Amino acid sequence: MKRIIYLPFDHLHRNFGALKAADPKNDLIVLVESARMTTGRNWHKERLFFLISSARHFAQLLESEGFTVEYVKAATTVDGLKSIQAKHKKLPIICAEPSSFRQFAALQEFGVEFFENDFFLTPRPLFKAWADTQKSYLMESFYRKQRVRLNILMAGSEPAGGTWNFDKENRLPPPKKYEGSAYLEHKRDEIDAQVASEIGHVMTTTWATTRQGALAQLKNFIDNHFGEFGPLEDAMTTDNWALHHSLLSPYLNNGLLHPSEVISAAVKAFDSGRIPIESAEGFIRQIIGWREYVNGMYWFLGPDYRENNQLKAKRKLLPLFNDSGATQMNCIKETVSDIRERAWVHHIPRLMLLSNLALVTGTNPQEFLEWMREVFIDASEWVMVPNVIGMGVHADGGQMMTKPYAAGGAYISRMSNYCKPCVYNPKLRTGDTACPFTTLYWDFLDRHKETFAKNHRMSQQVFGLNRLSDLPELKIRAQEVLKGLDDGKI
Ligand code: SF4
């Protein structure tokens, strides 16, 4: 053996990262299951199960290809690597650049040599070169550059379909009693059963833990859901847990799928003429736009960015985030139950329900970030830090997004079927049955009106405060709501 290749649990692809040039004769492959990863925090069991079982299946796949694989358990990744190096003296350790600042620093200090991380379509220096020339880091500007650079959905130098953006077409509310096509169930094997028993998890069939399963998920999305994805991508309904979302983010984020594979399948389906442009554009925007942008911003904004708290939000994490029984808000109750069941809800409940609630209640951004990291199956550090600190709770003072994503009950009522059976009324902002979102939206604007008055994208909303004749009454109700939320009674 000439080299040790260290394979983090999110680099599980044979053709990318350090493995792409690996050779069974010369390279010893090492995976480390660290106690920090498994027991350090209150991780969702579904998430742990998915990450560990995927890694063990991948190790088995490499062995079947003739590689020697060492899968070790240790207190930390570096401890695991030390134990391997003790056995294989003087072999250098190589790895593709890790996906978080902390792991990057720990491995660098230990002397690991890095390859470029190619698990994204945009190299980190290329993103930096773009960001360095921007006044405000608009995702839309980045996305258009990506479309041109990667030549995706282009008709010559113009966007296919005559426009870059089909957001207007992609904002339909959920149809009544919507069933949609079924989602895949994934069979379990001995490795799955072993992991589940080690971590005390009751196995579900929701998420694949193999490359084969991830590819089946991609095929199922392209064949059965892609065409209808776009118009319903923002809708929320209790009738169908995923609508037409792809459910591919866990596999993209742990390496079982590479974004180029997903894009190539999507473009092929669109070129066949059976996918409407609004669905094709909406989905491709998520992969080559949002996903790349968020990863780029994570590295561009630096390691201290996650500590931002520019709105000085101090509230402790509300009990409802960990206990759906601690609230009467139907939208939150349903969402938190769904997360318990599958470690997943789509981007709109994450942004417009959970983050919106954390934002308007003034919940401490770091406490909320830690919770989001723990409960979602796809919650890599690089995903969650910009999405929560920048987009979700506007804790960065607008470095990433020009305005906060605060909304009252009217938006949730329009885009979901949560409100009808709820004890609260989305139209009311005062009184015992006022929707907490509606009350707290105005209270939030009022609390921060000096800051937001300077923001031209917020001036209209702040101006709306002047038209509220019941503002004093609303402020009293807001205090009751915040206390009720703290006590798990609202
Ligand atoms: Fe949520 Fe308010 Fe609608 Fe109830 S009324 S479901 S709390 S948005």
Short mmCIF file of C-alpha atoms and ligand atoms in Angstrom, two decimals:
data_model
loop_
_atom_site.label_atom_id
_atom_site.label_comp_id
_atom_site.label_asym_id
_atom_site.label_seq_id
_atom_site.Cartn_x
_atom_site.Cartn_y
_atom_site.Cartn_z
CA MET A 1 0.00 0.00 0.00
CA LYS A 2 1.22 3.47 -0.88
CA ARG A 3 -1.52 5.74 0.42
CA ILE A 4 -4.37 5.92 2.88
CA ILE A 5 -7.51 7.44 1.43
CA TYR A 6 -9.73 8.85 4.14
CA LEU A 7 -13.35 8.84 3.06
CA PRO A 8 -15.71 11.14 5.01
CA PHE A 9 -19.31 9.95 5.24
CA ASP A 10 -20.37 12.57 2.70
CA HIS A 11 -17.89 11.55 -0.04
CA LEU A 12 -19.55 8.26 -0.96
CA HIS A 13 -19.01 8.27 -4.72
CA ARG A 14 -16.63 6.06 -6.66
CA ASN A 15 -16.01 8.61 -9.44
CA PHE A 16 -15.47 11.79 -7.42
CA GLY A 17 -13.25 13.04 -4.61
CA ALA A 18 -10.19 11.06 -3.59
CA LEU A 19 -11.65 7.82 -4.95
CA LYS A 20 -11.73 8.85 -8.57
CA ALA A 21 -8.04 8.08 -9.00
CA ALA A 22 -7.94 5.26 -6.44
CA ASP A 23 -6.41 1.91 -7.15
CA PRO A 24 -7.05 -1.26 -5.07
CA LYS A 25 -3.34 -2.24 -5.27
CA ASN A 26 -1.99 0.99 -3.80
CA ASP A 27 -4.74 2.57 -1.76
CA LEU A 28 -6.09 1.62 1.63
CA ILE A 29 -9.54 3.10 2.14
CA VAL A 30 -10.46 4.30 5.63
CA LEU A 31 -13.83 5.33 7.00
CA VAL A 32 -14.19 6.54 10.58
CA GLU A 33 -17.42 6.35 12.56
CA SER A 34 -16.70 8.88 15.26
CA ALA A 35 -18.42 9.03 18.64
CA ARG A 36 -18.69 12.78 18.12
CA MET A 37 -20.88 12.05 15.15
CA THR A 38 -23.04 9.38 16.75
CA THR A 39 -23.41 10.38 20.38
CA GLY A 40 -22.25 13.99 20.58
CA ARG A 41 -25.71 15.46 20.10
CA ASN A 42 -29.40 14.75 20.03
CA TRP A 43 -29.31 13.55 16.42
CA HIS A 44 -32.48 12.27 14.79
CA LYS A 45 -32.14 8.48 14.66
CA GLU A 46 -33.31 8.37 11.05
CA ARG A 47 -30.50 10.72 10.11
CA LEU A 48 -27.84 8.72 11.96
CA PHE A 49 -29.17 5.48 10.52
CA PHE A 50 -29.04 6.87 6.99
CA LEU A 51 -25.51 8.26 7.28
CA ILE A 52 -23.97 5.24 8.98
CA SER A 53 -25.74 2.57 6.97
CA SER A 54 -24.92 4.36 3.70
CA ALA A 55 -21.24 4.49 4.69
CA ARG A 56 -21.13 0.80 5.63
CA HIS A 57 -22.87 -0.22 2.42
CA PHE A 58 -20.43 1.89 0.46
CA ALA A 59 -17.48 0.28 2.27
CA GLN A 60 -18.88 -3.09 1.25
CA LEU A 61 -19.21 -1.93 -2.36
CA LEU A 62 -15.56 -0.89 -2.41
CA GLU A 63 -14.49 -4.23 -0.94
CA SER A 64 -16.43 -6.02 -3.68
CA GLU A 65 -14.31 -4.03 -6.14
CA GLY A 66 -11.14 -5.39 -4.57
CA PHE A 67 -10.24 -2.52 -2.23
CA THR A 68 -8.92 -3.05 1.26
CA VAL A 69 -11.23 -1.05 3.51
CA GLU A 70 -10.77 -0.25 7.19
CA TYR A 71 -13.97 0.89 8.87
CA VAL A 72 -13.07 2.05 12.36
CA LYS A 73 -14.98 3.39 15.32
CA ALA A 74 -13.18 6.04 17.37
CA ALA A 75 -13.82 9.02 19.63
CA THR A 76 -13.01 11.48 16.83
CA THR A 77 -12.06 11.24 13.18
CA VAL A 78 -8.46 12.15 13.96
CA ASP A 79 -8.29 9.46 16.67
CA GLY A 80 -9.51 6.95 14.10
CA LEU A 81 -6.90 8.06 11.58
CA LYS A 82 -4.16 7.88 14.25
CA SER A 83 -5.05 4.25 14.97
CA ILE A 84 -4.83 3.41 11.26
CA GLN A 85 -1.54 5.24 10.83
CA ALA A 86 -0.11 3.36 13.79
CA LYS A 87 -0.76 0.13 11.86
CA HIS A 88 0.46 1.44 8.50
CA LYS A 89 3.47 3.54 9.39
CA LYS A 90 4.57 6.40 7.14
CA LEU A 91 1.73 6.09 4.65
CA PRO A 92 0.43 9.53 3.70
CA ILE A 93 -3.28 10.20 4.20
CA ILE A 94 -5.19 11.90 1.42
CA CYS A 95 -8.76 13.11 1.25
CA ALA A 96 -10.93 15.38 -0.88
CA GLU A 97 -11.43 18.74 0.87
CA PRO A 98 -13.93 18.22 3.71
CA SER A 99 -17.29 19.94 3.67
CA SER A 100 -17.08 21.87 6.95
CA PHE A 101 -14.61 24.36 8.38
CA ARG A 102 -14.17 22.29 11.53
CA GLN A 103 -13.27 19.08 9.77
CA PHE A 104 -11.08 20.94 7.31
CA ALA A 105 -9.06 22.49 10.16
CA ALA A 106 -8.82 19.23 12.17
CA LEU A 107 -7.59 17.18 9.20
CA GLN A 108 -5.23 19.88 8.00
CA GLU A 109 -3.65 20.09 11.44
CA PHE A 110 -3.25 16.32 11.45
CA GLY A 111 -1.36 16.53 8.17
CA VAL A 112 -3.91 15.12 5.74
CA GLU A 113 -3.30 16.14 2.12
CA PHE A 114 -6.32 17.46 0.26
CA PHE A 115 -7.63 17.00 -3.25
CA GLU A 116 -10.08 19.54 -4.61
CA ASN A 117 -13.64 18.82 -3.47
CA ASP A 118 -15.56 18.10 -6.68
CA PHE A 119 -18.84 17.01 -5.09
CA PHE A 120 -20.33 20.27 -6.40
CA LEU A 121 -20.51 21.79 -9.86
CA THR A 122 -18.79 25.00 -8.79
CA PRO A 123 -15.21 24.92 -7.49
CA ARG A 124 -14.80 27.01 -4.34
CA PRO A 125 -12.34 29.47 -5.99
CA LEU A 126 -14.75 30.01 -8.89
CA PHE A 127 -17.58 30.91 -6.52
CA LYS A 128 -15.28 33.26 -4.64
CA ALA A 129 -14.29 34.96 -7.88
CA TRP A 130 -18.01 35.58 -8.58
CA ALA A 131 -18.81 36.73 -5.03
CA ASP A 132 -15.81 39.10 -4.94
CA THR A 133 -17.34 41.08 -7.82
CA GLN A 134 -20.84 41.38 -6.30
CA LYS A 135 -22.32 44.22 -4.26
CA SER A 136 -25.09 42.00 -2.93
CA TYR A 137 -24.84 38.27 -3.37
CA LEU A 138 -28.07 37.68 -5.25
CA MET A 139 -28.75 34.02 -5.91
CA GLU A 140 -30.57 34.95 -9.09
CA SER A 141 -27.44 36.57 -10.59
CA PHE A 142 -25.34 33.55 -9.65
CA TYR A 143 -27.94 31.16 -11.06
CA ARG A 144 -28.05 32.90 -14.45
CA LYS A 145 -24.26 32.72 -14.66
CA GLN A 146 -24.47 29.02 -13.86
CA ARG A 147 -27.03 28.43 -16.61
CA VAL A 148 -24.70 30.05 -19.14
CA ARG A 149 -21.47 28.53 -17.78
CA LEU A 150 -22.86 25.01 -17.64
CA ASN A 151 -24.98 25.51 -20.77
CA ILE A 152 -28.14 24.15 -19.17
CA LEU A 153 -31.63 25.13 -20.36
CA MET A 154 -30.14 27.57 -22.84
CA ALA A 155 -31.26 28.36 -26.39
CA GLY A 156 -28.02 29.84 -27.70
CA SER A 157 -27.29 32.79 -25.44
CA GLU A 158 -30.92 33.12 -24.30
CA PRO A 159 -32.71 31.14 -21.60
CA ALA A 160 -34.86 28.28 -22.92
CA GLY A 161 -38.53 29.26 -22.81
CA GLY A 162 -37.65 32.96 -23.12
CA THR A 163 -37.22 33.71 -19.42
CA TRP A 164 -34.82 32.74 -16.61
CA ASN A 165 -37.44 32.30 -13.99
CA PHE A 166 -40.81 30.54 -13.76
CA ASP A 167 -41.44 31.38 -10.09
CA LYS A 168 -44.83 32.90 -10.92
CA GLU A 169 -46.04 29.61 -12.42
CA ASN A 170 -44.53 27.68 -9.52
CA ARG A 171 -46.57 29.05 -6.64
CA LEU A 172 -49.79 27.08 -6.76
CA PRO A 173 -51.55 26.20 -3.49
CA PRO A 174 -52.19 22.49 -2.90
CA PRO A 175 -55.19 21.05 -4.76
CA LYS A 176 -57.96 19.68 -2.49
CA LYS A 177 -57.53 16.04 -1.39
CA TYR A 178 -54.36 15.64 -3.44
CA GLU A 179 -52.90 12.16 -3.64
CA GLY A 180 -50.21 12.23 -6.34
CA SER A 181 -48.00 9.25 -7.24
CA ALA A 182 -46.58 6.94 -4.60
CA TYR A 183 -43.01 7.26 -3.38
CA LEU A 184 -40.52 4.44 -3.25
CA GLU A 185 -40.14 2.24 -0.22
CA HIS A 186 -36.61 0.94 0.27
CA LYS A 187 -35.91 -2.67 1.25
CA ARG A 188 -33.65 -3.26 4.25
CA ASP A 189 -30.82 -5.77 4.60
CA GLU A 190 -28.49 -7.12 7.28
CA ILE A 191 -26.28 -4.04 7.33
CA ASP A 192 -29.34 -1.84 7.88
CA ALA A 193 -30.59 -4.12 10.64
CA GLN A 194 -27.18 -4.10 12.36
CA VAL A 195 -26.92 -0.29 12.28
CA ALA A 196 -30.51 0.11 13.50
CA SER A 197 -29.86 -2.22 16.40
CA GLU A 198 -26.59 -0.47 17.36
CA ILE A 199 -28.21 2.97 17.52
CA GLY A 200 -31.61 1.83 18.86
CA HIS A 201 -33.58 2.83 15.77
CA VAL A 202 -36.85 1.38 14.55
CA MET A 203 -36.20 0.97 10.83
CA THR A 204 -38.39 2.74 8.27
CA THR A 205 -38.34 2.25 4.50
CA THR A 206 -38.27 5.93 3.56
CA TRP A 207 -34.64 6.50 2.65
CA ALA A 208 -32.25 4.39 0.60
CA THR A 209 -28.89 3.52 2.11
CA THR A 210 -27.19 2.30 -1.08
CA ARG A 211 -26.05 3.75 -4.37
CA GLN A 212 -28.53 1.46 -6.11
CA GLY A 213 -31.39 2.76 -3.96
CA ALA A 214 -30.35 6.37 -4.57
CA LEU A 215 -30.34 5.75 -8.33
CA ALA A 216 -33.81 4.16 -8.05
CA GLN A 217 -35.00 7.27 -6.20
CA LEU A 218 -33.64 9.47 -8.99
CA LYS A 219 -35.39 7.37 -11.62
CA ASN A 220 -38.65 7.41 -9.68
CA PHE A 221 -38.56 11.20 -9.45
CA ILE A 222 -37.77 11.68 -13.13
CA ASP A 223 -40.41 9.17 -14.28
CA ASN A 224 -43.24 9.91 -11.86
CA HIS A 225 -42.84 13.32 -10.24
CA PHE A 226 -40.61 15.67 -12.20
CA GLY A 227 -43.32 16.82 -14.63
CA GLU A 228 -45.54 18.07 -11.82
CA PHE A 229 -42.80 19.28 -9.49
CA GLY A 230 -42.70 22.96 -10.39
CA PRO A 231 -46.22 24.34 -9.92
CA LEU A 232 -46.64 22.61 -6.53
CA GLU A 233 -43.11 23.05 -5.21
CA ASP A 234 -44.14 25.65 -2.60
CA ALA A 235 -47.44 24.01 -1.59
CA MET A 236 -47.91 22.32 1.79
CA THR A 237 -50.59 19.73 2.46
CA THR A 238 -51.46 17.10 5.01
CA ASP A 239 -52.77 14.90 2.16
CA ASN A 240 -49.33 14.08 0.76
CA TRP A 241 -46.04 14.26 2.65
CA ALA A 242 -43.71 14.98 -0.29
CA LEU A 243 -45.96 16.21 -3.13
CA HIS A 244 -43.61 16.04 -6.11
CA HIS A 245 -40.34 16.86 -4.37
CA SER A 246 -37.42 14.77 -5.52
CA LEU A 247 -36.26 13.54 -2.06
CA LEU A 248 -32.74 13.49 -3.49
CA SER A 249 -31.00 15.94 -1.13
CA PRO A 250 -29.80 13.27 1.34
CA TYR A 251 -28.06 11.37 -1.47
CA LEU A 252 -26.64 14.49 -3.06
CA ASN A 253 -25.31 15.54 0.33
CA ASN A 254 -23.68 12.25 1.28
CA GLY A 255 -22.28 11.59 -2.19
CA LEU A 256 -24.41 8.62 -3.22
CA LEU A 257 -25.51 10.84 -6.11
CA HIS A 258 -23.50 13.55 -7.80
CA PRO A 259 -25.29 16.73 -8.97
CA SER A 260 -24.02 16.15 -12.53
CA GLU A 261 -25.89 12.81 -12.60
CA VAL A 262 -29.10 14.43 -11.38
CA ILE A 263 -28.81 17.30 -13.86
CA SER A 264 -28.03 15.02 -16.74
CA ALA A 265 -31.17 12.89 -15.99
CA ALA A 266 -33.29 16.04 -15.66
CA VAL A 267 -32.02 17.60 -18.89
CA LYS A 268 -32.51 14.32 -20.76
CA ALA A 269 -36.13 14.12 -19.58
CA PHE A 270 -36.74 17.76 -20.51
CA ASP A 271 -35.19 17.26 -23.96
CA SER A 272 -37.55 14.33 -24.55
CA GLY A 273 -40.38 16.88 -24.50
CA ARG A 274 -42.41 15.37 -21.65
CA ILE A 275 -41.43 17.82 -18.87
CA PRO A 276 -42.98 21.32 -18.83
CA ILE A 277 -40.40 24.10 -18.72
CA GLU A 278 -41.66 25.45 -15.38
CA SER A 279 -40.95 22.11 -13.69
CA ALA A 280 -37.61 21.68 -15.45
CA GLU A 281 -36.48 25.20 -14.61
CA GLY A 282 -37.78 25.04 -11.01
CA PHE A 283 -35.88 21.82 -10.31
CA ILE A 284 -32.68 22.73 -12.16
CA ARG A 285 -32.63 26.05 -10.26
CA GLN A 286 -32.55 24.05 -6.99
CA ILE A 287 -29.57 21.98 -8.09
CA ILE A 288 -27.32 24.30 -10.10
CA GLY A 289 -28.56 27.47 -8.40
CA TRP A 290 -29.57 27.21 -4.75
CA ARG A 291 -27.49 24.19 -3.76
CA GLU A 292 -24.30 25.51 -5.34
CA TYR A 293 -24.95 29.04 -4.10
CA VAL A 294 -25.47 27.93 -0.50
CA ASN A 295 -22.29 25.84 -0.51
CA GLY A 296 -20.37 28.69 -2.15
CA MET A 297 -21.65 31.17 0.42
CA TYR A 298 -20.73 28.85 3.30
CA TRP A 299 -17.08 28.89 2.25
CA PHE A 300 -17.12 32.53 1.16
CA LEU A 301 -18.63 33.87 4.40
CA GLY A 302 -16.13 32.09 6.63
CA PRO A 303 -16.18 30.12 9.89
CA ASP A 304 -17.39 32.96 12.14
CA TYR A 305 -20.52 33.60 10.09
CA ARG A 306 -22.48 30.95 12.01
CA GLU A 307 -22.18 33.02 15.21
CA ASN A 308 -24.08 36.01 13.79
CA ASN A 309 -26.97 37.37 15.83
CA GLN A 310 -27.52 40.83 14.44
CA LEU A 311 -31.17 41.03 15.54
CA LYS A 312 -30.00 40.15 19.08
CA ALA A 313 -32.48 37.29 19.35
CA LYS A 314 -32.26 35.75 22.82
CA ARG A 315 -35.28 33.48 23.26
CA LYS A 316 -34.51 29.88 24.17
CA LEU A 317 -35.59 27.22 21.69
CA LEU A 318 -39.37 26.81 22.00
CA PRO A 319 -40.54 23.44 23.41
CA LEU A 320 -42.75 22.85 20.35
CA PHE A 321 -39.68 22.21 18.19
CA ASN A 322 -39.04 18.99 20.06
CA ASP A 323 -42.59 18.12 21.02
CA SER A 324 -45.54 18.53 18.67
CA GLY A 325 -47.80 18.20 21.71
CA ALA A 326 -46.43 21.49 23.05
CA THR A 327 -48.42 23.61 20.60
CA GLN A 328 -51.93 24.06 19.28
CA MET A 329 -50.70 25.65 16.05
CA ASN A 330 -51.80 23.08 13.51
CA CYS A 331 -49.15 23.95 10.90
CA ILE A 332 -46.32 23.49 13.42
CA LYS A 333 -47.85 20.42 15.06
CA GLU A 334 -48.12 18.68 11.67
CA THR A 335 -44.65 19.76 10.55
CA VAL A 336 -42.89 18.69 13.75
CA SER A 337 -44.72 15.32 13.64
CA ASP A 338 -43.60 14.84 10.02
CA ILE A 339 -40.00 15.60 11.00
CA ARG A 340 -40.18 13.06 13.84
CA GLU A 341 -41.43 10.46 11.37
CA ARG A 342 -39.07 11.00 8.44
CA ALA A 343 -36.39 13.59 9.36
CA TRP A 344 -37.58 15.59 6.39
CA VAL A 345 -40.07 18.25 5.27
CA HIS A 346 -39.58 20.32 2.13
CA HIS A 347 -38.06 23.79 1.83
CA ILE A 348 -41.25 25.81 2.44
CA PRO A 349 -42.16 24.36 5.85
CA ARG A 350 -38.49 24.73 6.78
CA LEU A 351 -38.42 28.39 5.71
CA MET A 352 -41.94 29.73 6.09
CA LEU A 353 -43.03 27.75 9.15
CA LEU A 354 -40.05 26.72 11.28
CA SER A 355 -37.56 29.48 10.47
CA ASN A 356 -40.32 32.08 10.24
CA LEU A 357 -41.45 31.09 13.74
CA ALA A 358 -37.89 31.25 15.08
CA LEU A 359 -37.48 34.66 13.40
CA VAL A 360 -40.68 36.34 14.61
CA THR A 361 -40.36 34.92 18.15
CA GLY A 362 -36.78 36.19 18.42
CA THR A 363 -35.36 32.71 19.03
CA ASN A 364 -31.61 32.55 19.44
CA PRO A 365 -30.21 31.77 15.96
CA GLN A 366 -27.51 29.38 17.18
CA GLU A 367 -29.96 27.32 19.26
CA PHE A 368 -32.29 27.11 16.29
CA LEU A 369 -29.42 26.25 13.94
CA GLU A 370 -28.32 23.38 16.19
CA TRP A 371 -31.86 22.01 16.22
CA MET A 372 -32.15 22.20 12.42
CA ARG A 373 -28.78 20.42 12.10
CA GLU A 374 -29.94 17.63 14.40
CA VAL A 375 -33.34 16.81 12.99
CA PHE A 376 -33.05 16.86 9.20
CA ILE A 377 -31.68 13.95 7.24
CA ASP A 378 -29.87 16.22 4.76
CA ALA A 379 -28.67 18.85 7.24
CA SER A 380 -24.98 19.17 6.47
CA GLU A 381 -23.18 22.04 8.17
CA TRP A 382 -22.61 23.82 4.84
CA VAL A 383 -26.33 23.66 4.03
CA MET A 384 -27.71 24.74 7.34
CA VAL A 385 -25.41 27.59 8.32
CA PRO A 386 -26.24 29.92 5.40
CA ASN A 387 -29.82 28.70 5.12
CA VAL A 388 -30.61 29.31 8.79
CA ILE A 389 -28.36 32.22 9.75
CA GLY A 390 -28.77 34.12 6.47
CA MET A 391 -32.03 33.11 4.90
CA GLY A 392 -34.11 31.66 7.73
CA VAL A 393 -33.66 34.04 10.65
CA HIS A 394 -31.84 37.02 9.07
CA ALA A 395 -29.21 36.90 11.79
CA ASP A 396 -26.51 38.21 9.44
CA GLY A 397 -28.05 41.67 9.08
CA GLY A 398 -28.83 41.07 5.42
CA GLN A 399 -25.41 39.92 4.20
CA MET A 400 -27.02 37.09 2.28
CA MET A 401 -30.69 38.00 1.80
CA THR A 402 -31.84 41.56 1.31
CA LYS A 403 -34.90 41.12 3.54
CA PRO A 404 -36.13 38.76 6.25
CA TYR A 405 -38.54 35.98 5.32
CA ALA A 406 -41.15 36.98 7.91
CA ALA A 407 -44.78 36.21 7.14
CA GLY A 408 -48.11 36.13 8.92
CA GLY A 409 -50.83 33.48 8.75
CA ALA A 410 -52.21 34.72 5.40
CA TYR A 411 -49.29 33.23 3.44
CA ILE A 412 -49.56 29.88 5.27
CA SER A 413 -53.33 29.82 4.81
CA ARG A 414 -52.94 30.45 1.05
CA MET A 415 -50.23 27.83 0.51
CA SER A 416 -51.50 24.98 2.72
CA ASN A 417 -54.52 23.19 4.14
CA TYR A 418 -53.29 23.62 7.72
CA CYS A 419 -55.46 26.53 8.78
CA LYS A 420 -59.00 25.21 8.41
CA PRO A 421 -58.82 22.71 11.30
CA CYS A 422 -56.59 25.00 13.41
CA VAL A 423 -57.89 26.56 16.64
CA TYR A 424 -56.41 29.86 15.45
CA ASN A 425 -57.62 32.14 12.69
CA PRO A 426 -54.98 33.34 10.20
CA LYS A 427 -56.93 36.54 9.55
CA LEU A 428 -56.93 37.69 13.17
CA ARG A 429 -54.02 39.49 14.81
CA THR A 430 -55.60 40.18 18.22
CA GLY A 431 -57.80 38.18 20.57
CA ASP A 432 -57.53 34.65 21.93
CA THR A 433 -58.01 32.98 18.55
CA ALA A 434 -55.59 35.21 16.62
CA CYS A 435 -53.04 33.26 14.59
CA PRO A 436 -49.70 33.46 16.43
CA PHE A 437 -47.91 34.01 13.12
CA THR A 438 -50.12 36.99 12.27
CA THR A 439 -49.76 38.60 15.69
CA LEU A 440 -46.01 37.98 15.89
CA TYR A 441 -45.34 39.12 12.33
CA TRP A 442 -46.53 42.63 13.19
CA ASP A 443 -44.89 42.54 16.59
CA PHE A 444 -41.60 41.54 14.95
CA LEU A 445 -41.81 44.42 12.47
CA ASP A 446 -42.59 46.83 15.27
CA ARG A 447 -39.71 45.58 17.44
CA HIS A 448 -37.24 46.08 14.58
CA LYS A 449 -38.82 49.02 12.78
CA GLU A 450 -35.79 51.28 13.16
CA THR A 451 -33.52 48.69 11.56
CA PHE A 452 -35.93 47.77 8.76
CA ALA A 453 -36.99 51.35 7.93
CA LYS A 454 -33.51 51.76 6.37
CA ASN A 455 -34.14 48.78 4.07
CA HIS A 456 -36.00 49.87 0.93
CA ARG A 457 -37.35 46.32 0.41
CA MET A 458 -38.95 46.45 3.85
CA SER A 459 -40.18 50.06 3.91
CA GLN A 460 -43.65 49.20 2.64
CA GLN A 461 -44.13 46.54 5.32
CA VAL A 462 -42.85 48.85 8.05
CA PHE A 463 -45.12 51.61 6.72
CA GLY A 464 -48.04 49.17 7.07
CA LEU A 465 -47.51 49.33 10.85
CA ASN A 466 -48.78 52.92 10.83
CA ARG A 467 -52.12 51.73 9.55
CA LEU A 468 -52.66 49.33 12.45
CA SER A 469 -55.10 51.07 14.76
CA ASP A 470 -54.95 48.14 17.18
CA LEU A 471 -51.15 48.07 17.57
CA PRO A 472 -51.23 48.63 21.37
CA GLU A 473 -53.68 45.74 21.76
CA LEU A 474 -51.59 43.61 19.38
CA LYS A 475 -48.45 44.24 21.44
CA ILE A 476 -50.23 42.95 24.55
CA ARG A 477 -51.44 39.84 22.66
CA ALA A 478 -47.91 39.29 21.33
CA GLN A 479 -46.58 39.09 24.89
CA GLU A 480 -49.27 36.55 25.77
CA VAL A 481 -48.43 34.51 22.66
CA LEU A 482 -44.69 34.52 23.38
CA LYS A 483 -45.30 33.46 26.98
CA GLY A 484 -47.72 30.76 25.79
CA LEU A 485 -45.16 29.47 23.28
CA ASP A 486 -42.44 29.40 25.95
CA ASP A 487 -44.80 27.42 28.19
CA GLY A 488 -45.89 25.06 25.39
CA LYS A 489 -49.50 26.22 25.61
CA ILE A 490 -50.14 28.17 22.39
FE1 SF4 B 1 -50.66 27.94 11.49
FE2 SF4 B 1 -51.94 30.21 12.05
FE3 SF4 B 1 -52.84 28.62 10.15
FE4 SF4 B 1 -53.05 27.88 12.69
S1 SF4 B 1 -54.04 29.62 11.72
S2 SF4 B 1 -52.38 26.61 10.98
S3 SF4 B 1 -51.16 28.72 13.54
S4 SF4 B 1 -50.90 29.70 10.16
#
